[in-house]
Amino acid sequence: MSKAKEIPYIHHIYDGVPVPHFTPPERFEEIKTHHKSRYDDVFIATYQKCGTTWLQHIMNQLYDFPQGELEHINKSVPWLEEEEQSVIDSMKSPRLFKTHDKWSWVPKGEGVRYIYCMRNPKDAACSYYNHMAKVFTGHYNYHGSFDDFYNDVFMEPGNSEQGWYFDHVISWLEQKGNSNIHFLFFEDMVEDLDREIRRLVDFLKIECTEDKLERIVGDSKFDAMTKNNTVNYSWRDGVVKSSESKFLSKGKVGNWTEHLSEAQSDEIDRLARELIEIPYGIKFRYTL
């Protein structure tokens, strides 16, 4: 049996899986023992770099800023593991959270709803590399090339944060019959954001006027978000984020063609088909 590759970036380990160094294992355990779900909690769940901030921004507007219009999106729609439990407990309902947890880790409770956004694994890999090697340089201290990242992090089952991409997606797709989970694709949002927000509204059973919908769609376009300092992570510039980098880097489908080799692309095609597409009846889109 081949020896597992060393994890080449700063991290913690929880339940045998790498997690960010700012979400220590003790916080995961605290959530298991102290977090109390509310019936109207909503979790935005993704593998990293698969539309999380986009959905945080959309959901915060759909719910009319339940915590008030705070200085940035991670205060309004916090990452549960990153925030102190006392802050979580003091939030007004409905509470909106982001998470990169696999299904078995995420808090459960009667009435709690989940939105799980999938992104094709080729673009996810490229965006995750940019995030680790070029944007949050202070978080990760990662210096490998894209090929290094592909081999040693993304495609190495024990080396990706929150677990291997394919395992993460599978953990959620195994819940396809759960009526409290809404599944959507990043690519579908790029193709027709109006349509996908309408589907969210239907799932959440909330009211949204045509004027409000039009405003949210406009404010959630890629160009608008890159200029919005509450969602573009400019508050991290010069701290753990490279000031020259863009957190919202491309916002398009098919950027993988500029980075993946033919062999890498074929490998992802095979794994996606064998592990996800055939067993769960879905189809990733790699171009639009």
CSV table of C-alpha atoms in Angstrom, one decimal:
chain,number,residue,atom,x,y,z
A,1,MET,CA,0.0,0.0,0.0
A,2,SER,CA,1.4,3.4,-1.0
A,3,LYS,CA,2.2,5.9,1.8
A,4,ALA,CA,-0.2,8.8,2.2
A,5,LYS,CA,1.2,12.1,0.9
A,6,GLU,CA,2.0,14.8,3.4
A,7,ILE,CA,-0.5,17.6,3.6
A,8,PRO,CA,1.4,20.5,2.2
A,9,TYR,CA,-0.5,23.5,3.8
A,10,ILE,CA,-1.3,24.8,7.3
A,11,HIS,CA,-4.3,22.9,8.7
A,12,HIS,CA,-5.9,21.2,11.7
A,13,ILE,CA,-7.2,17.6,11.6
A,14,TYR,CA,-10.7,16.8,12.8
A,15,ASP,CA,-12.2,13.3,12.5
A,16,GLY,CA,-9.2,12.3,10.3
A,17,VAL,CA,-9.9,15.1,7.8
A,18,PRO,CA,-7.9,18.4,7.3
A,19,VAL,CA,-9.8,21.5,8.3
A,20,PRO,CA,-8.7,25.1,8.2
A,21,HIS,CA,-6.4,26.2,10.9
A,22,PHE,CA,-8.8,28.9,12.1
A,23,THR,CA,-11.5,26.2,12.7
A,24,PRO,CA,-9.9,24.0,15.4
A,25,PRO,CA,-11.2,20.6,16.3
A,26,GLU,CA,-12.4,21.8,19.6
A,27,ARG,CA,-14.9,24.1,17.9
A,28,PHE,CA,-16.3,21.2,15.9
A,29,GLU,CA,-16.8,19.3,19.1
A,30,GLU,CA,-18.3,22.3,20.8
A,31,ILE,CA,-20.9,22.5,18.0
A,32,LYS,CA,-21.8,18.9,18.5
A,33,THR,CA,-22.4,19.4,22.2
A,34,HIS,CA,-23.6,23.0,22.6
A,35,HIS,CA,-25.2,24.2,19.3
A,36,LYS,CA,-29.0,24.2,19.4
A,37,SER,CA,-30.8,24.2,16.0
A,38,ARG,CA,-33.8,26.4,15.4
A,39,TYR,CA,-36.7,25.3,13.1
A,40,ASP,CA,-36.0,28.2,10.7
A,41,ASP,CA,-32.2,27.8,10.4
A,42,VAL,CA,-30.9,27.6,6.9
A,43,PHE,CA,-27.5,26.2,5.9
A,44,ILE,CA,-25.7,27.1,2.7
A,45,ALA,CA,-23.5,24.1,2.1
A,46,THR,CA,-20.8,23.6,-0.5
A,47,TYR,CA,-17.5,22.1,-1.1
A,48,GLN,CA,-15.1,25.0,-1.0
A,49,LYS,CA,-15.1,27.3,-4.0
A,50,CYS,CA,-18.4,26.1,-5.3
A,51,GLY,CA,-20.6,29.2,-5.0
A,52,THR,CA,-20.7,29.7,-1.2
A,53,THR,CA,-20.2,33.5,-1.1
A,54,TRP,CA,-22.6,34.0,-4.0
A,55,LEU,CA,-25.3,32.1,-2.2
A,56,GLN,CA,-24.6,33.9,1.1
A,57,HIS,CA,-25.1,37.2,-0.7
A,58,ILE,CA,-28.3,36.0,-2.4
A,59,MET,CA,-29.8,34.5,0.7
A,60,ASN,CA,-29.1,37.5,2.9
A,61,GLN,CA,-31.0,39.7,0.5
A,62,LEU,CA,-33.9,37.2,0.1
A,63,TYR,CA,-34.4,37.2,3.9
A,64,ASP,CA,-34.1,41.0,4.1
A,65,PHE,CA,-30.8,41.0,6.1
A,66,PRO,CA,-32.0,39.3,9.3
A,67,GLN,CA,-28.9,40.3,11.3
A,68,GLY,CA,-29.0,43.9,9.9
A,69,GLU,CA,-26.7,45.2,7.1
A,70,LEU,CA,-23.4,44.4,8.7
A,71,GLU,CA,-19.8,45.2,7.6
A,72,HIS,CA,-19.3,42.0,5.6
A,73,ILE,CA,-21.1,38.8,4.6
A,74,ASN,CA,-19.4,36.5,7.0
A,75,LYS,CA,-20.9,38.5,9.9
A,76,SER,CA,-24.4,38.4,8.3
A,77,VAL,CA,-24.2,34.8,7.2
A,78,PRO,CA,-21.4,33.3,9.4
A,79,TRP,CA,-19.4,30.2,8.9
A,80,LEU,CA,-20.6,28.2,12.0
A,81,GLU,CA,-17.2,26.8,12.9
A,82,GLU,CA,-15.4,30.1,12.5
A,83,GLU,CA,-17.7,32.0,14.9
A,84,GLU,CA,-18.0,31.8,18.7
A,85,GLN,CA,-21.0,29.9,19.9
A,86,SER,CA,-22.2,32.8,22.0
A,87,VAL,CA,-22.4,34.9,18.9
A,88,ILE,CA,-24.3,32.2,17.1
A,89,ASP,CA,-26.7,31.8,20.0
A,90,SER,CA,-27.4,35.6,20.1
A,91,MET,CA,-28.3,35.8,16.3
A,92,LYS,CA,-31.9,36.8,15.4
A,93,SER,CA,-34.0,34.3,13.6
A,94,PRO,CA,-34.0,33.2,10.9
A,95,ARG,CA,-30.3,32.4,11.1
A,96,LEU,CA,-28.4,31.8,7.9
A,97,PHE,CA,-25.2,29.9,8.0
A,98,LYS,CA,-22.5,28.8,5.6
A,99,THR,CA,-20.8,25.5,5.9
A,100,HIS,CA,-18.3,23.3,4.1
A,101,ASP,CA,-19.3,20.3,6.2
A,102,LYS,CA,-20.1,17.0,4.7
A,103,TRP,CA,-23.6,15.8,5.6
A,104,SER,CA,-22.6,13.8,8.7
A,105,TRP,CA,-21.0,16.8,10.3
A,106,VAL,CA,-23.6,19.5,9.7
A,107,PRO,CA,-26.1,20.2,12.6
A,108,LYS,CA,-29.5,18.7,12.3
A,109,GLY,CA,-32.9,19.7,13.7
A,110,GLU,CA,-36.6,19.7,13.0
A,111,GLY,CA,-37.4,22.2,10.3
A,112,VAL,CA,-33.8,23.0,9.5
A,113,ARG,CA,-33.2,23.5,5.7
A,114,TYR,CA,-30.1,23.1,3.6
A,115,ILE,CA,-29.1,24.4,0.2
A,116,TYR,CA,-26.3,22.3,-1.3
A,117,CYS,CA,-24.6,23.8,-4.4
A,118,MET,CA,-22.4,21.6,-6.6
A,119,ARG,CA,-19.8,22.8,-9.1
A,120,ASN,CA,-18.2,20.7,-11.7
A,121,PRO,CA,-15.0,19.2,-10.2
A,122,LYS,CA,-12.7,20.6,-12.9
A,123,ASP,CA,-13.5,24.3,-12.3
A,124,ALA,CA,-13.7,23.5,-8.5
A,125,ALA,CA,-10.1,22.3,-8.6
A,126,CYS,CA,-8.9,25.3,-10.4
A,127,SER,CA,-10.7,27.8,-8.2
A,128,TYR,CA,-9.6,25.9,-5.0
A,129,TYR,CA,-5.9,26.2,-6.2
A,130,ASN,CA,-6.2,29.9,-6.8
A,131,HIS,CA,-7.8,30.3,-3.4
A,132,MET,CA,-5.0,28.4,-1.6
A,133,ALA,CA,-1.9,29.4,-3.6
A,134,LYS,CA,-2.7,33.0,-4.7
A,135,VAL,CA,-5.5,34.5,-2.5
A,136,PHE,CA,-5.3,33.3,1.1
A,137,THR,CA,-1.6,33.0,1.1
A,138,GLY,CA,-1.4,33.9,4.8
A,139,HIS,CA,-3.9,31.1,5.7
A,140,TYR,CA,-2.2,28.3,3.9
A,141,ASN,CA,1.4,29.1,3.2
A,142,TYR,CA,1.1,26.9,0.2
A,143,HIS,CA,3.7,27.3,-2.6
A,144,GLY,CA,3.1,24.4,-5.0
A,145,SER,CA,2.3,24.5,-8.7
A,146,PHE,CA,-1.1,23.7,-10.0
A,147,ASP,CA,0.1,20.2,-10.9
A,148,ASP,CA,1.4,19.8,-7.4
A,149,PHE,CA,-1.9,20.9,-6.0
A,150,TYR,CA,-3.9,18.6,-8.3
A,151,ASN,CA,-1.8,15.5,-7.3
A,152,ASP,CA,-1.1,16.2,-3.7
A,153,VAL,CA,-4.2,18.0,-2.5
A,154,PHE,CA,-7.3,17.8,-4.7
A,155,MET,CA,-6.9,14.3,-6.0
A,156,GLU,CA,-5.4,12.9,-2.8
A,157,PRO,CA,-8.4,11.6,-0.8
A,158,GLY,CA,-7.0,12.5,2.6
A,159,ASN,CA,-5.5,15.8,1.8
A,160,SER,CA,-8.3,18.2,0.9
A,161,GLU,CA,-10.0,20.4,3.5
A,162,GLN,CA,-13.3,19.1,4.6
A,163,GLY,CA,-12.6,15.8,2.8
A,164,TRP,CA,-12.1,14.6,-0.8
A,165,TYR,CA,-14.3,16.5,-3.3
A,166,PHE,CA,-16.0,13.3,-4.5
A,167,ASP,CA,-16.7,12.0,-1.0
A,168,HIS,CA,-18.1,15.4,0.0
A,169,VAL,CA,-20.6,15.6,-2.9
A,170,ILE,CA,-21.6,12.0,-2.4
A,171,SER,CA,-22.3,12.6,1.3
A,172,TRP,CA,-25.0,15.1,0.3
A,173,LEU,CA,-26.3,13.3,-2.7
A,174,GLU,CA,-27.1,10.3,-0.5
A,175,GLN,CA,-29.8,12.6,1.0
A,176,LYS,CA,-31.5,13.3,-2.4
A,177,GLY,CA,-34.8,12.2,-1.0
A,178,ASN,CA,-34.7,14.7,1.9
A,179,SER,CA,-37.3,17.3,1.3
A,180,ASN,CA,-35.4,19.8,3.5
A,181,ILE,CA,-32.5,19.9,1.1
A,182,HIS,CA,-32.4,21.9,-2.1
A,183,PHE,CA,-29.8,20.9,-4.6
A,184,LEU,CA,-28.5,23.2,-7.3
A,185,PHE,CA,-25.5,23.7,-9.6
A,186,PHE,CA,-23.1,26.6,-9.9
A,187,GLU,CA,-23.3,26.2,-13.7
A,188,ASP,CA,-27.1,26.6,-13.6
A,189,MET,CA,-26.7,29.8,-11.6
A,190,VAL,CA,-24.3,31.2,-14.2
A,191,GLU,CA,-26.6,30.2,-17.0
A,192,ASP,CA,-29.8,31.7,-15.6
A,193,LEU,CA,-29.6,33.4,-12.1
A,194,ASP,CA,-33.2,34.6,-12.2
A,195,ARG,CA,-34.5,31.0,-12.7
A,196,GLU,CA,-32.3,29.6,-9.9
A,197,ILE,CA,-33.3,32.3,-7.4
A,198,ARG,CA,-37.0,31.6,-8.2
A,199,ARG,CA,-36.4,28.0,-7.4
A,200,LEU,CA,-34.8,28.9,-4.1
A,201,VAL,CA,-37.8,31.1,-3.3
A,202,ASP,CA,-40.1,28.2,-4.0
A,203,PHE,CA,-38.1,25.8,-1.8
A,204,LEU,CA,-37.9,28.2,1.1
A,205,LYS,CA,-41.6,29.2,0.8
A,206,ILE,CA,-40.8,32.9,1.2
A,207,GLU,CA,-42.3,35.9,-0.5
A,208,CYS,CA,-40.4,37.8,-3.1
A,209,THR,CA,-41.8,40.5,-5.3
A,210,GLU,CA,-40.8,40.9,-8.9
A,211,ASP,CA,-39.0,44.2,-8.1
A,212,LYS,CA,-37.1,42.6,-5.2
A,213,LEU,CA,-36.1,39.6,-7.4
A,214,GLU,CA,-34.9,41.9,-10.2
A,215,ARG,CA,-32.8,43.9,-7.7
A,216,ILE,CA,-31.3,40.7,-6.1
A,217,VAL,CA,-30.4,39.3,-9.6
A,218,GLY,CA,-28.7,42.6,-10.5
A,219,ASP,CA,-26.8,42.9,-7.2
A,220,SER,CA,-25.7,39.3,-7.5
A,221,LYS,CA,-24.1,39.4,-10.9
A,222,PHE,CA,-20.3,38.8,-10.9
A,223,ASP,CA,-19.3,42.3,-11.8
A,224,ALA,CA,-21.5,43.8,-9.1
A,225,MET,CA,-20.1,41.5,-6.5
A,226,THR,CA,-16.5,42.2,-7.3
A,227,LYS,CA,-17.1,45.9,-6.6
A,228,ASN,CA,-19.1,45.2,-3.4
A,229,ASN,CA,-16.8,45.4,-0.3
A,230,THR,CA,-19.2,43.4,1.8
A,231,VAL,CA,-18.7,40.3,-0.3
A,232,ASN,CA,-15.3,40.6,-2.1
A,233,TYR,CA,-13.2,39.9,0.9
A,234,SER,CA,-11.3,43.2,0.7
A,235,TRP,CA,-11.5,43.3,4.5
A,236,ARG,CA,-8.9,40.6,4.5
A,237,ASP,CA,-6.4,42.4,2.2
A,238,GLY,CA,-2.9,42.6,3.6
A,239,VAL,CA,-3.9,40.4,6.6
A,240,VAL,CA,-4.2,36.8,5.4
A,241,LYS,CA,-5.2,37.6,1.8
A,242,SER,CA,-2.9,38.9,-0.8
A,243,SER,CA,-3.8,42.5,-1.7
A,244,GLU,CA,-3.1,41.9,-5.3
A,245,SER,CA,-5.4,38.9,-5.6
A,246,LYS,CA,-9.1,38.7,-6.3
A,247,PHE,CA,-11.3,36.4,-4.1
A,248,LEU,CA,-14.0,36.5,-6.8
A,249,SER,CA,-11.6,35.6,-9.5
A,250,LYS,CA,-13.6,34.4,-12.6
A,251,GLY,CA,-17.2,33.6,-12.0
A,252,LYS,CA,-17.5,31.6,-15.2
A,253,VAL,CA,-17.8,28.0,-16.4
A,254,GLY,CA,-14.9,26.4,-18.3
A,255,ASN,CA,-11.8,28.1,-16.7
A,256,TRP,CA,-10.4,24.6,-16.2
A,257,THR,CA,-9.5,24.4,-19.9
A,258,GLU,CA,-6.6,26.9,-19.1
A,259,HIS,CA,-5.2,24.7,-16.4
A,260,LEU,CA,-5.9,21.0,-16.7
A,261,SER,CA,-3.9,18.7,-18.9
A,262,GLU,CA,-5.8,16.2,-21.1
A,263,ALA,CA,-4.8,13.4,-18.7
A,264,GLN,CA,-6.1,15.3,-15.7
A,265,SER,CA,-9.3,16.1,-17.4
A,266,ASP,CA,-9.9,12.5,-18.4
A,267,GLU,CA,-9.2,11.3,-14.8
A,268,ILE,CA,-11.8,13.7,-13.4
A,269,ASP,CA,-14.3,12.6,-16.1
A,270,ARG,CA,-13.8,9.0,-15.2
A,271,LEU,CA,-14.2,9.6,-11.4
A,272,ALA,CA,-17.1,11.9,-11.8
A,273,ARG,CA,-18.9,9.4,-14.0
A,274,GLU,CA,-18.2,6.3,-11.9
A,275,LEU,CA,-18.6,7.8,-8.4
A,276,ILE,CA,-21.4,10.4,-8.9
A,277,GLU,CA,-23.0,10.7,-12.3
A,278,ILE,CA,-24.0,7.1,-12.8
A,279,PRO,CA,-24.9,6.2,-9.2
A,280,TYR,CA,-26.9,9.4,-8.5
A,281,GLY,CA,-28.3,10.3,-11.9
A,282,ILE,CA,-26.8,13.7,-12.3
A,283,LYS,CA,-24.7,15.2,-15.0
A,284,PHE,CA,-21.9,17.8,-14.5
A,285,ARG,CA,-21.6,20.5,-17.1
A,286,TYR,CA,-18.0,21.6,-17.9
A,287,THR,CA,-18.9,24.3,-20.5
A,288,LEU,CA,-22.0,26.4,-21.3
